[in-house]
Amino acid sequence: MIKIENVSKWYGQFQVLTDCSTSINKGEVVVVCGPSGSGKSTLIKCVNGLEPIQKGRIIVNDIEVNDPKTNLPQLRSHVGMVFQHFELFPHMSITENLCIGQTKVLGRSQDEARERGLKLLDRVGLSAHAEKFPGQLSGGQQQRVAIARALSMDPICMLFDEPTSALDPEMITEVLDVMVELAQEGMTMMVVTHEMGFARKVAHRVVFMDQGQIIEDSPKEAFFNQPHSDRAQQFLSKILNH
Amino acid sequence: MFASLDFSIVLQAIPAILQGLLYSLELTVVAMVGGVILGTLLALCRLSSNAYLGFAAKVYVDLMRSIPLLMMILWFFLLVPLMTGVRMGPENSALITFTLFQAAFYSEIMRAGIQSIAKGQINAGFALGMTYSQTMANVILPQAFRNMLPVLLTQTFVLFQDTSLVYAVGARDLLWAAKTVGINNGRTVEMYIFVSLIYFVICFSLSMFVKYMNKRIAIIR
């Protein structure tokens, strides 16, 4: 589904990604973790072409993302993305947020989009808030709406860029619950997160990054039980022992 | 000291004043609408990754902002007929000058407005599969307009007050009408007082309206 092949990226002189390779199969849940500044968020933004890459290839659903001939809007329309800061559109009601992509991009009718949107809103447990504005919801609620918005496009896979790191601790669970459910339904997911509990529960593989490189790419059990790089061991002992 | 003033002239002057006012308002509305549209395009050019577009827009804006409006009105009125052979009369000439001039100011306001919207919002639009223009039209510009509305409208008051400058080319605006009636009847002081009052009432009620609008369309955060 997603293939990342020898990807390197520079911001000017500064190299942020070095020769990264991994792949995500259909139905697989891959958690990407690592210390801040390790390039995880940058890597996931390259997957749907929000950030350009200078070297290597990224292939999503057999389409090369960084090929200039690729119709990026079309490709992105079926790759769902959830951001750290939710990025709901603050000037639109929750329903409008859920409909805009469907009507403007997929060409669905207003009624059809509304029906689909409200169904998804119900799924994330927020039916009562359909006519409110994003600013009237809590962070956790906003992030659940953002997930519903991404799902409204019927994506073939979902990208999560630190979906819980801007949330208060008690709101993290409600968002993770939605994500776990999604994973259990077989959605293909690439998740940048520090939530190791989530990784243990639903991830198939864990990718560990440091300083722009993929240091470790292992099945979940192997990663948690015996990470083979020192760096990953240090990282795990730091975030698991508190 | 004011005993010699006779405000009965005001009643007589009303038809002429209304006609002048109508033109002043037309000038304001045309320059505002045209200026906002053209200004938004200029702002998008300045923010675009195309260096030529950005440079051209910057030169335009800097030039317009460095020349007094009165000079622009005069030069446009005198030079354009010379260069193109088209005579358009002071009223139409002023309409175009004001639109071009205001566009430069609105473009700076819109540029700040667009930049005030976080990059994440653009990414969110893109991630949904929207094109650049769809993202601008549905996500960025509506928010930029809301954020910038107070400044845009303040600029519009200034514009309305500046319309009085068109007297320089003899366009028949509110001030011209008042002055003409005043001179013809030897009552210039009365007419100038009256016309000041009209400017004040219009600007003051507009600013009340802005306060009301701000409350109504502010984004809930």
Tab-separated table of C-alpha atoms in Angstrom:
chain	number	residue	atom	x	y	z
A	1	MET	CA	0.000	0.000	0.000
A	2	ILE	CA	2.716	2.483	1.041
A	3	LYS	CA	6.318	2.018	-0.039
A	4	ILE	CA	9.049	4.350	1.125
A	5	GLU	CA	12.287	3.716	-0.751
A	6	ASN	CA	15.620	5.339	0.134
A	7	VAL	CA	14.052	8.691	0.915
A	8	SER	CA	16.298	11.639	1.750
A	9	LYS	CA	15.217	15.181	2.377
A	10	TRP	CA	17.021	18.428	3.056
A	11	TYR	CA	15.892	21.808	4.365
A	12	GLY	CA	18.516	23.896	2.629
A	13	GLN	CA	21.830	22.468	3.830
A	14	PHE	CA	20.298	20.581	6.722
A	15	GLN	CA	19.484	16.957	6.095
A	16	VAL	CA	16.282	15.927	7.879
A	17	LEU	CA	15.790	12.457	6.392
A	18	THR	CA	18.568	10.085	5.435
A	19	ASP	CA	17.940	7.089	3.252
A	20	CYS	CA	14.677	6.013	4.876
A	21	SER	CA	13.033	2.832	3.644
A	22	THR	CA	10.015	0.963	4.913
A	23	SER	CA	6.675	-0.234	3.676
A	24	ILE	CA	3.173	-0.646	4.952
A	25	ASN	CA	0.963	-3.385	3.628
A	26	LYS	CA	-2.780	-3.307	3.275
A	27	GLY	CA	-4.443	-3.715	6.637
A	28	GLU	CA	-1.229	-3.161	8.532
A	29	VAL	CA	-0.821	-0.746	11.436
A	30	VAL	CA	2.672	0.710	11.685
A	31	VAL	CA	3.676	2.937	14.571
A	32	VAL	CA	6.545	5.366	13.975
A	33	CYS	CA	8.263	6.566	17.129
A	34	GLY	CA	11.463	8.257	18.146
A	35	PRO	CA	12.726	11.334	19.994
A	36	SER	CA	11.609	14.822	18.930
A	37	GLY	CA	13.387	16.150	15.901
A	38	SER	CA	14.034	12.663	14.600
A	39	GLY	CA	12.091	13.315	11.399
A	40	LYS	CA	8.992	11.202	12.060
A	41	SER	CA	6.517	13.988	11.346
A	42	THR	CA	8.462	15.060	8.296
A	43	LEU	CA	8.461	11.504	6.968
A	44	ILE	CA	4.707	11.078	7.362
A	45	LYS	CA	4.078	14.427	5.636
A	46	CYS	CA	6.121	13.188	2.692
A	47	VAL	CA	3.807	10.216	2.276
A	48	ASN	CA	0.944	12.355	0.950
A	49	GLY	CA	3.237	14.915	-0.633
A	50	LEU	CA	2.712	17.747	1.869
A	51	GLU	CA	6.495	17.899	2.031
A	52	PRO	CA	8.617	17.318	-1.065
A	53	ILE	CA	11.541	14.884	-1.014
A	54	GLN	CA	14.838	15.331	-2.822
A	55	LYS	CA	15.911	11.728	-3.186
A	56	GLY	CA	14.258	8.321	-3.300
A	57	ARG	CA	10.686	7.318	-4.034
A	58	ILE	CA	7.414	7.077	-2.164
A	59	ILE	CA	4.698	4.952	-3.702
A	60	VAL	CA	1.138	4.998	-2.417
A	61	ASN	CA	-1.350	2.604	-3.935
A	62	ASP	CA	0.965	2.113	-6.962
A	63	ILE	CA	1.229	5.860	-7.595
A	64	GLU	CA	4.553	7.619	-7.189
A	65	VAL	CA	3.954	10.610	-4.893
A	66	ASN	CA	6.974	12.671	-5.948
A	67	ASP	CA	6.487	12.192	-9.688
A	68	PRO	CA	5.699	15.683	-11.086
A	69	LYS	CA	3.012	14.103	-13.290
A	70	THR	CA	1.123	12.745	-10.303
A	71	ASN	CA	-2.200	14.382	-9.570
A	72	LEU	CA	-1.502	15.072	-5.906
A	73	PRO	CA	-4.961	16.381	-4.934
A	74	GLN	CA	-6.503	13.217	-6.335
A	75	LEU	CA	-4.012	10.999	-4.533
A	76	ARG	CA	-4.498	12.861	-1.249
A	77	SER	CA	-8.271	12.631	-1.522
A	78	HIS	CA	-8.070	8.969	-0.595
A	79	VAL	CA	-5.264	9.171	1.926
A	80	GLY	CA	-6.745	10.348	5.218
A	81	MET	CA	-4.593	12.493	7.455
A	82	VAL	CA	-4.984	13.538	11.078
A	83	PHE	CA	-2.789	16.319	12.465
A	84	GLN	CA	-1.293	17.085	15.835
A	85	HIS	CA	-3.299	20.316	16.140
A	86	PHE	CA	-6.514	18.890	14.644
A	87	GLU	CA	-6.731	21.595	11.965
A	88	LEU	CA	-10.487	21.664	11.828
A	89	PHE	CA	-11.670	24.695	9.880
A	90	PRO	CA	-12.654	27.137	12.651
A	91	HIS	CA	-15.055	29.181	10.522
A	92	MET	CA	-17.213	26.177	9.667
A	93	SER	CA	-19.605	24.169	11.822
A	94	ILE	CA	-18.735	20.559	12.633
A	95	THR	CA	-21.127	19.353	9.934
A	96	GLU	CA	-19.605	21.708	7.377
A	97	ASN	CA	-16.157	20.458	8.323
A	98	LEU	CA	-17.321	16.925	7.652
A	99	CYS	CA	-18.946	17.802	4.332
A	100	ILE	CA	-16.495	20.159	2.659
A	101	GLY	CA	-14.085	17.543	1.328
A	102	GLN	CA	-16.878	15.271	0.200
A	103	THR	CA	-18.684	17.961	-1.759
A	104	LYS	CA	-15.740	19.960	-3.128
A	105	VAL	CA	-13.384	17.080	-3.856
A	106	LEU	CA	-15.471	13.947	-4.305
A	107	GLY	CA	-18.400	15.797	-5.862
A	108	ARG	CA	-20.987	14.288	-3.549
A	109	SER	CA	-24.299	16.059	-3.126
A	110	GLN	CA	-24.874	18.145	-0.005
A	111	ASP	CA	-27.441	15.641	1.327
A	112	GLU	CA	-25.271	12.612	0.643
A	113	ALA	CA	-22.249	14.284	2.283
A	114	ARG	CA	-24.300	15.318	5.286
A	115	GLU	CA	-25.666	11.834	5.788
A	116	ARG	CA	-22.208	10.269	5.578
A	117	GLY	CA	-20.731	12.963	7.808
A	118	LEU	CA	-23.346	12.578	10.515
A	119	LYS	CA	-22.971	8.809	10.462
A	120	LEU	CA	-19.242	9.171	11.115
A	121	LEU	CA	-19.855	11.791	13.767
A	122	ASP	CA	-22.122	9.314	15.504
A	123	ARG	CA	-19.390	6.730	15.232
A	124	VAL	CA	-16.928	8.936	17.106
A	125	GLY	CA	-19.668	9.626	19.656
A	126	LEU	CA	-20.265	13.300	18.933
A	127	SER	CA	-23.695	13.429	17.269
A	128	ALA	CA	-24.879	16.012	19.759
A	129	HIS	CA	-22.304	18.530	18.523
A	130	ALA	CA	-23.121	18.578	14.800
A	131	GLU	CA	-24.099	22.229	14.654
A	132	LYS	CA	-21.393	23.562	16.953
A	133	PHE	CA	-18.151	25.176	15.885
A	134	PRO	CA	-14.720	23.641	16.510
A	135	GLY	CA	-13.885	26.292	19.114
A	136	GLN	CA	-16.773	25.073	21.251
A	137	LEU	CA	-15.389	21.537	21.550
A	138	SER	CA	-12.599	20.185	23.732
A	139	GLY	CA	-9.309	19.120	22.159
A	140	GLY	CA	-10.181	15.459	22.335
A	141	GLN	CA	-13.553	16.068	20.746
A	142	GLN	CA	-11.965	18.159	17.999
A	143	GLN	CA	-9.498	15.413	17.235
A	144	ARG	CA	-12.300	12.865	16.993
A	145	VAL	CA	-14.096	15.161	14.549
A	146	ALA	CA	-10.843	15.438	12.605
A	147	ILE	CA	-10.680	11.648	12.386
A	148	ALA	CA	-14.302	11.556	11.226
A	149	ARG	CA	-13.495	14.220	8.634
A	150	ALA	CA	-10.622	12.143	7.274
A	151	LEU	CA	-12.845	9.044	7.210
A	152	SER	CA	-15.583	10.925	5.358
A	153	MET	CA	-13.405	10.717	2.242
A	154	ASP	CA	-13.463	6.887	2.396
A	155	PRO	CA	-9.671	6.699	2.544
A	156	ILE	CA	-7.695	3.611	1.575
A	157	CYS	CA	-5.239	4.344	4.380
A	158	MET	CA	-4.864	6.780	7.255
A	159	LEU	CA	-1.880	8.833	8.371
A	160	PHE	CA	-1.767	10.076	11.965
A	161	ASP	CA	0.783	12.750	12.804
A	162	GLU	CA	1.131	12.783	16.612
A	163	PRO	CA	-2.656	12.786	17.063
A	164	THR	CA	-2.580	12.890	20.863
A	165	SER	CA	0.472	14.960	21.721
A	166	ALA	CA	-1.429	18.254	21.897
A	167	LEU	CA	-4.086	16.799	24.204
A	168	ASP	CA	-4.589	16.849	27.950
A	169	PRO	CA	-3.927	13.419	29.442
A	170	GLU	CA	-7.567	12.626	30.165
A	171	MET	CA	-8.533	13.296	26.552
A	172	ILE	CA	-5.929	11.017	25.050
A	173	THR	CA	-7.902	7.852	25.746
A	174	GLU	CA	-11.022	8.953	23.903
A	175	VAL	CA	-8.968	9.596	20.772
A	176	LEU	CA	-6.936	6.408	21.087
A	177	ASP	CA	-10.142	4.398	21.526
A	178	VAL	CA	-11.375	5.597	18.154
A	179	MET	CA	-8.011	4.739	16.600
A	180	VAL	CA	-7.917	1.275	18.150
A	181	GLU	CA	-11.378	0.576	16.803
A	182	LEU	CA	-10.277	1.713	13.384
A	183	ALA	CA	-7.212	-0.520	13.519
A	184	GLN	CA	-9.270	-3.504	14.565
A	185	GLU	CA	-11.529	-2.970	11.569
A	186	GLY	CA	-8.519	-3.493	9.347
A	187	MET	CA	-7.721	0.078	8.304
A	188	THR	CA	-4.207	0.539	6.959
A	189	MET	CA	-2.580	3.012	9.323
A	190	MET	CA	0.710	4.830	9.702
A	191	VAL	CA	0.812	6.430	13.139
A	192	VAL	CA	3.470	8.778	14.460
A	193	THR	CA	3.037	8.641	18.222
A	194	HIS	CA	4.657	8.241	21.608
A	195	GLU	CA	1.725	6.205	22.898
A	196	MET	CA	3.455	2.903	23.425
A	197	GLY	CA	0.296	1.437	24.941
A	198	PHE	CA	-1.415	2.002	21.627
A	199	ALA	CA	1.524	0.443	19.805
A	200	ARG	CA	1.434	-2.633	22.032
A	201	LYS	CA	-2.269	-3.028	21.558
A	202	VAL	CA	-2.762	-2.691	17.822
A	203	ALA	CA	0.498	-2.145	15.946
A	204	HIS	CA	1.840	-4.839	13.701
A	205	ARG	CA	5.197	-3.181	13.329
A	206	VAL	CA	7.131	-0.426	15.012
A	207	VAL	CA	9.520	1.851	13.156
A	208	PHE	CA	12.025	3.673	15.351
A	209	MET	CA	13.677	6.805	14.007
A	210	ASP	CA	16.544	8.934	15.245
A	211	GLN	CA	18.291	11.864	13.566
A	212	GLY	CA	16.448	11.400	10.307
A	213	GLN	CA	17.238	7.732	9.977
A	214	ILE	CA	15.160	4.625	10.428
A	215	ILE	CA	17.159	2.748	13.058
A	216	GLU	CA	14.809	-0.076	13.637
A	217	ASP	CA	11.868	-1.557	11.761
A	218	SER	CA	10.596	-4.651	13.520
A	219	PRO	CA	7.467	-6.562	14.390
A	220	LYS	CA	5.900	-5.210	17.565
A	221	GLU	CA	6.930	-8.090	19.846
A	222	ALA	CA	10.529	-7.957	18.747
A	223	PHE	CA	10.678	-4.205	19.198
A	224	PHE	CA	9.333	-4.214	22.736
A	225	ASN	CA	11.070	-7.372	23.931
A	226	GLN	CA	14.513	-7.051	22.456
A	227	PRO	CA	15.213	-3.957	20.385
A	228	HIS	CA	18.550	-4.549	18.682
A	229	SER	CA	19.828	-0.985	18.586
A	230	ASP	CA	21.163	0.726	21.695
A	231	ARG	CA	19.371	3.909	20.774
A	232	ALA	CA	15.982	2.188	20.721
A	233	GLN	CA	16.732	0.471	24.013
A	234	GLN	CA	17.553	3.796	25.655
A	235	PHE	CA	14.441	5.372	24.195
A	236	LEU	CA	12.211	2.551	25.387
A	237	SER	CA	13.668	2.475	28.866
A	238	LYS	CA	13.123	6.212	29.137
A	239	ILE	CA	9.534	6.294	28.048
A	240	LEU	CA	8.408	3.019	29.579
A	241	ASN	CA	9.979	3.431	33.012
A	242	HIS	CA	7.988	6.270	34.413
B	1	MET	CA	-20.396	85.748	15.827
B	2	PHE	CA	-22.569	83.144	14.171
B	3	ALA	CA	-25.489	85.490	13.791
B	4	SER	CA	-24.776	86.039	10.139
B	5	LEU	CA	-25.053	82.360	9.293
B	6	ASP	CA	-28.200	81.310	7.476
B	7	PHE	CA	-28.783	77.600	7.303
B	8	SER	CA	-31.939	77.840	5.217
B	9	ILE	CA	-29.626	77.314	2.250
B	10	VAL	CA	-29.246	73.713	3.370
B	11	LEU	CA	-32.798	72.809	2.414
B	12	GLN	CA	-32.393	74.263	-1.042
B	13	ALA	CA	-29.143	72.425	-1.502
B	14	ILE	CA	-30.502	68.974	-0.713
B	15	PRO	CA	-31.083	67.726	-4.295
B	16	ALA	CA	-27.574	68.762	-5.378
B	17	ILE	CA	-26.052	67.329	-2.207
B	18	LEU	CA	-27.831	64.019	-2.698
B	19	GLN	CA	-26.500	63.750	-6.207
B	20	GLY	CA	-22.965	64.440	-5.024
B	21	LEU	CA	-23.351	62.009	-2.146
B	22	LEU	CA	-24.526	59.325	-4.523
B	23	TYR	CA	-21.353	59.680	-6.581
B	24	SER	CA	-19.127	59.690	-3.462
B	25	LEU	CA	-20.786	56.502	-2.259
B	26	GLU	CA	-20.538	54.929	-5.694
B	27	LEU	CA	-16.858	55.781	-5.769
B	28	THR	CA	-16.369	54.261	-2.316
B	29	VAL	CA	-18.247	51.051	-3.103
B	30	VAL	CA	-16.635	50.523	-6.511
B	31	ALA	CA	-13.142	51.186	-5.153
B	32	MET	CA	-13.792	48.948	-2.163
B	33	VAL	CA	-15.152	45.971	-4.091
B	34	GLY	CA	-12.691	46.353	-6.963
B	35	GLY	CA	-9.862	47.095	-4.544
B	36	VAL	CA	-10.549	44.042	-2.392
B	37	ILE	CA	-10.716	41.728	-5.405
B	38	LEU	CA	-7.630	43.168	-7.076
B	39	GLY	CA	-5.879	43.486	-3.695
B	40	THR	CA	-6.513	39.830	-2.864
B	41	LEU	CA	-5.067	38.801	-6.209
B	42	LEU	CA	-2.036	41.020	-5.581
B	43	ALA	CA	-1.609	39.490	-2.130
B	44	LEU	CA	-1.735	35.985	-3.614
B	45	CYS	CA	0.872	37.024	-6.191
B	46	ARG	CA	3.125	38.370	-3.447
B	47	LEU	CA	2.798	35.155	-1.493
B	48	SER	CA	3.194	32.872	-4.498
B	49	SER	CA	6.342	30.877	-5.078
B	50	ASN	CA	6.698	32.480	-8.506
B	51	ALA	CA	9.413	35.112	-8.059
B	52	TYR	CA	8.340	37.217	-11.070
B	53	LEU	CA	4.738	37.461	-9.930
B	54	GLY	CA	5.882	38.300	-6.422
B	55	PHE	CA	8.255	40.994	-7.645
B	56	ALA	CA	5.731	42.577	-10.005
B	57	ALA	CA	3.134	42.752	-7.234
B	58	LYS	CA	5.663	44.214	-4.821
B	59	VAL	CA	6.693	46.940	-7.255
B	60	TYR	CA	3.051	47.814	-7.883
B	61	VAL	CA	2.188	48.002	-4.191
B	62	ASP	CA	5.299	49.975	-3.248
B	63	LEU	CA	4.755	52.426	-6.074
B	64	MET	CA	1.104	53.020	-5.234
B	65	ARG	CA	1.840	53.467	-1.570
B	66	SER	CA	4.639	55.947	-2.149
B	67	ILE	CA	2.674	58.446	-4.236
B	68	PRO	CA	0.062	60.733	-2.676
B	69	LEU	CA	-3.454	59.871	-3.763
B	70	LEU	CA	-4.026	63.437	-4.938
B	71	MET	CA	-1.089	63.111	-7.362
B	72	MET	CA	-2.446	59.809	-8.624
B	73	ILE	CA	-5.849	61.338	-9.269
B	74	LEU	CA	-4.309	64.247	-11.161
B	75	TRP	CA	-1.833	62.217	-13.156
B	76	PHE	CA	-4.329	59.575	-14.090
B	77	PHE	CA	-6.790	62.228	-15.236
B	78	LEU	CA	-4.180	64.117	-17.263
B	79	LEU	CA	-1.888	61.375	-18.543
B	80	VAL	CA	-4.183	58.540	-19.523
B	81	PRO	CA	-6.059	60.565	-22.173
B	82	LEU	CA	-2.679	61.755	-23.501
B	83	MET	CA	-1.270	58.247	-23.706
B	84	THR	CA	-4.309	56.341	-24.880
B	85	GLY	CA	-6.443	58.987	-26.538
B	86	VAL	CA	-9.416	57.845	-24.451
B	87	ARG	CA	-11.296	60.602	-22.691
B	88	MET	CA	-13.349	59.308	-19.854
B	89	GLY	CA	-14.312	62.344	-17.796
B	90	PRO	CA	-13.239	63.086	-14.234
B	91	GLU	CA	-15.821	60.798	-12.584
B	92	ASN	CA	-14.805	57.610	-14.407
B	93	SER	CA	-11.155	58.508	-14.232
B	94	ALA	CA	-11.456	58.809	-10.447
B	95	LEU	CA	-13.285	55.464	-10.220
B	96	ILE	CA	-10.362	53.697	-11.863
B	97	THR	CA	-7.689	55.602	-9.948
B	98	PHE	CA	-9.307	54.859	-6.611
B	99	THR	CA	-9.708	51.175	-7.393
B	100	LEU	CA	-6.067	50.826	-8.436
B	101	PHE	CA	-4.882	52.841	-5.455
B	102	GLN	CA	-6.992	51.042	-2.870
B	103	ALA	CA	-5.948	47.653	-4.245
B	104	ALA	CA	-2.411	48.343	-3.041
B	105	PHE	CA	-3.591	49.030	0.508
B	106	TYR	CA	-6.077	46.179	0.619
B	107	SER	CA	-3.418	43.813	-0.714
B	108	GLU	CA	-1.139	44.527	2.242
B	109	ILE	CA	-4.041	43.981	4.622
B	110	MET	CA	-4.993	40.723	2.898
B	111	ARG	CA	-1.392	39.558	2.832
B	112	ALA	CA	-1.166	39.961	6.585
B	113	GLY	CA	-4.538	38.238	6.894
B	114	ILE	CA	-3.488	35.259	4.810
B	115	GLN	CA	-0.196	34.952	6.653
B	116	SER	CA	-2.010	34.996	9.973
B	117	ILE	CA	-3.640	31.669	9.083
B	118	ALA	CA	-1.417	28.824	10.240
B	119	LYS	CA	0.275	26.631	7.657
B	120	GLY	CA	-1.515	23.651	9.206
B	121	GLN	CA	-4.808	24.892	7.774
B	122	ILE	CA	-3.369	24.841	4.262
B	123	ASN	CA	-2.065	21.337	4.875
B	124	ALA	CA	-5.470	20.270	6.168
B	125	GLY	CA	-7.105	21.547	2.980
B	126	PHE	CA	-4.491	19.816	0.829
B	127	ALA	CA	-4.764	16.593	2.827
B	128	LEU	CA	-8.477	16.445	2.011
B	129	GLY	CA	-7.552	16.520	-1.649
B	130	MET	CA	-8.366	20.167	-2.285
B	131	THR	CA	-6.381	22.006	-4.921
B	132	TYR	CA	-4.502	25.214	-4.117
B	133	SER	CA	-7.379	27.390	-5.325
B	134	GLN	CA	-10.011	25.341	-3.495
B	135	THR	CA	-7.988	25.581	-0.295
B	136	MET	CA	-7.609	29.333	-0.719
B	137	ALA	CA	-11.271	29.893	-1.555
B	138	ASN	CA	-12.798	27.634	1.095
B	139	VAL	CA	-10.310	27.585	3.930
B	140	ILE	CA	-7.810	30.432	3.924
B	141	LEU	CA	-9.523	33.486	2.422
B	142	PRO	CA	-12.762	33.201	4.445
B	143	GLN	CA	-10.691	33.134	7.633
B	144	ALA	CA	-8.358	35.879	6.441
B	145	PHE	CA	-11.361	38.098	5.601
B	146	ARG	CA	-12.883	37.562	9.023
B	147	ASN	CA	-9.622	38.309	10.783
B	148	MET	CA	-8.982	41.369	8.669
B	149	LEU	CA	-12.485	42.800	8.541
B	150	PRO	CA	-11.946	45.555	11.117
B	151	VAL	CA	-8.827	46.765	9.318
B	152	LEU	CA	-10.438	46.416	5.882
B	153	LEU	CA	-13.387	48.512	6.994
B	154	THR	CA	-11.211	51.117	8.670
B	155	GLN	CA	-9.367	51.443	5.390
B	156	THR	CA	-12.760	51.893	3.748
B	157	PHE	CA	-13.610	54.886	6.012
B	158	VAL	CA	-10.355	56.470	5.013
B	159	LEU	CA	-11.316	55.763	1.429
B	160	PHE	CA	-14.712	57.405	1.862
B	161	GLN	CA	-13.128	60.490	3.373
B	162	ASP	CA	-10.498	60.569	0.630
B	163	THR	CA	-13.136	60.617	-2.081
B	164	SER	CA	-13.329	64.350	-1.381
B	165	LEU	CA	-9.951	64.669	-3.133
B	166	VAL	CA	-11.593	64.206	-6.513
B	167	TYR	CA	-12.610	67.871	-6.395
B	168	ALA	CA	-9.100	68.418	-7.793
B	169	VAL	CA	-10.158	67.135	-11.190
B	170	GLY	CA	-13.632	68.602	-10.961
B	171	ALA	CA	-15.537	65.365	-10.410
B	172	ARG	CA	-18.985	66.059	-9.008
B	173	ASP	CA	-18.831	64.456	-5.591
B	174	LEU	CA	-20.377	65.434	-2.270
B	175	LEU	CA	-17.818	68.124	-1.486
B	176	TRP	CA	-18.020	69.575	-5.000
B	177	ALA	CA	-21.811	69.824	-4.741
B	178	ALA	CA	-21.635	71.582	-1.368
B	179	LYS	CA	-18.952	73.976	-2.519
B	180	THR	CA	-20.804	74.841	-5.716
B	181	VAL	CA	-24.096	75.553	-3.961
B	182	GLY	CA	-22.208	77.570	-1.340
B	183	ILE	CA	-20.390	79.708	-3.853
B	184	ASN	CA	-23.440	80.300	-6.018
B	185	ASN	CA	-25.406	81.533	-3.026
B	186	GLY	CA	-22.651	83.199	-1.067
B	187	ARG	CA	-23.108	80.680	1.763
B	188	THR	CA	-19.878	78.666	1.657
B	189	VAL	CA	-19.377	78.525	5.432
B	190	GLU	CA	-22.850	77.078	6.014
B	191	MET	CA	-22.388	74.543	3.249
B	192	TYR	CA	-18.977	73.427	4.514
B	193	ILE	CA	-20.394	72.959	8.007
B	194	PHE	CA	-23.314	70.989	6.610
B	195	VAL	CA	-21.144	68.746	4.445
B	196	SER	CA	-18.778	68.048	7.340
B	197	LEU	CA	-21.767	66.911	9.314
B	198	ILE	CA	-22.738	64.522	6.528
B	199	TYR	CA	-19.233	63.014	6.403
B	200	PHE	CA	-19.283	62.644	10.164
B	201	VAL	CA	-22.702	60.998	10.334
B	202	ILE	CA	-21.848	58.507	7.605
B	203	CYS	CA	-18.448	57.544	9.037
B	204	PHE	CA	-19.771	57.339	12.567
B	205	SER	CA	-22.685	55.088	11.634
B	206	LEU	CA	-20.350	52.918	9.573
B	207	SER	CA	-18.067	52.452	12.547
B	208	MET	CA	-21.055	51.452	14.696
B	209	PHE	CA	-21.925	48.949	11.987
B	210	VAL	CA	-18.377	47.554	12.050
B	211	LYS	CA	-18.598	46.982	15.795
B	212	TYR	CA	-21.842	45.111	15.288
B	213	MET	CA	-20.441	43.020	12.410
B	214	ASN	CA	-17.341	42.123	14.382
B	215	LYS	CA	-19.482	40.581	17.060
B	216	ARG	CA	-21.614	38.703	14.562
B	217	ILE	CA	-18.982	37.116	12.376
B	218	ALA	CA	-16.098	36.649	14.761
B	219	ILE	CA	-14.791	33.098	14.710
B	220	ILE	CA	-15.470	31.260	17.934
B	221	ARG	CA	-12.160	30.201	19.415
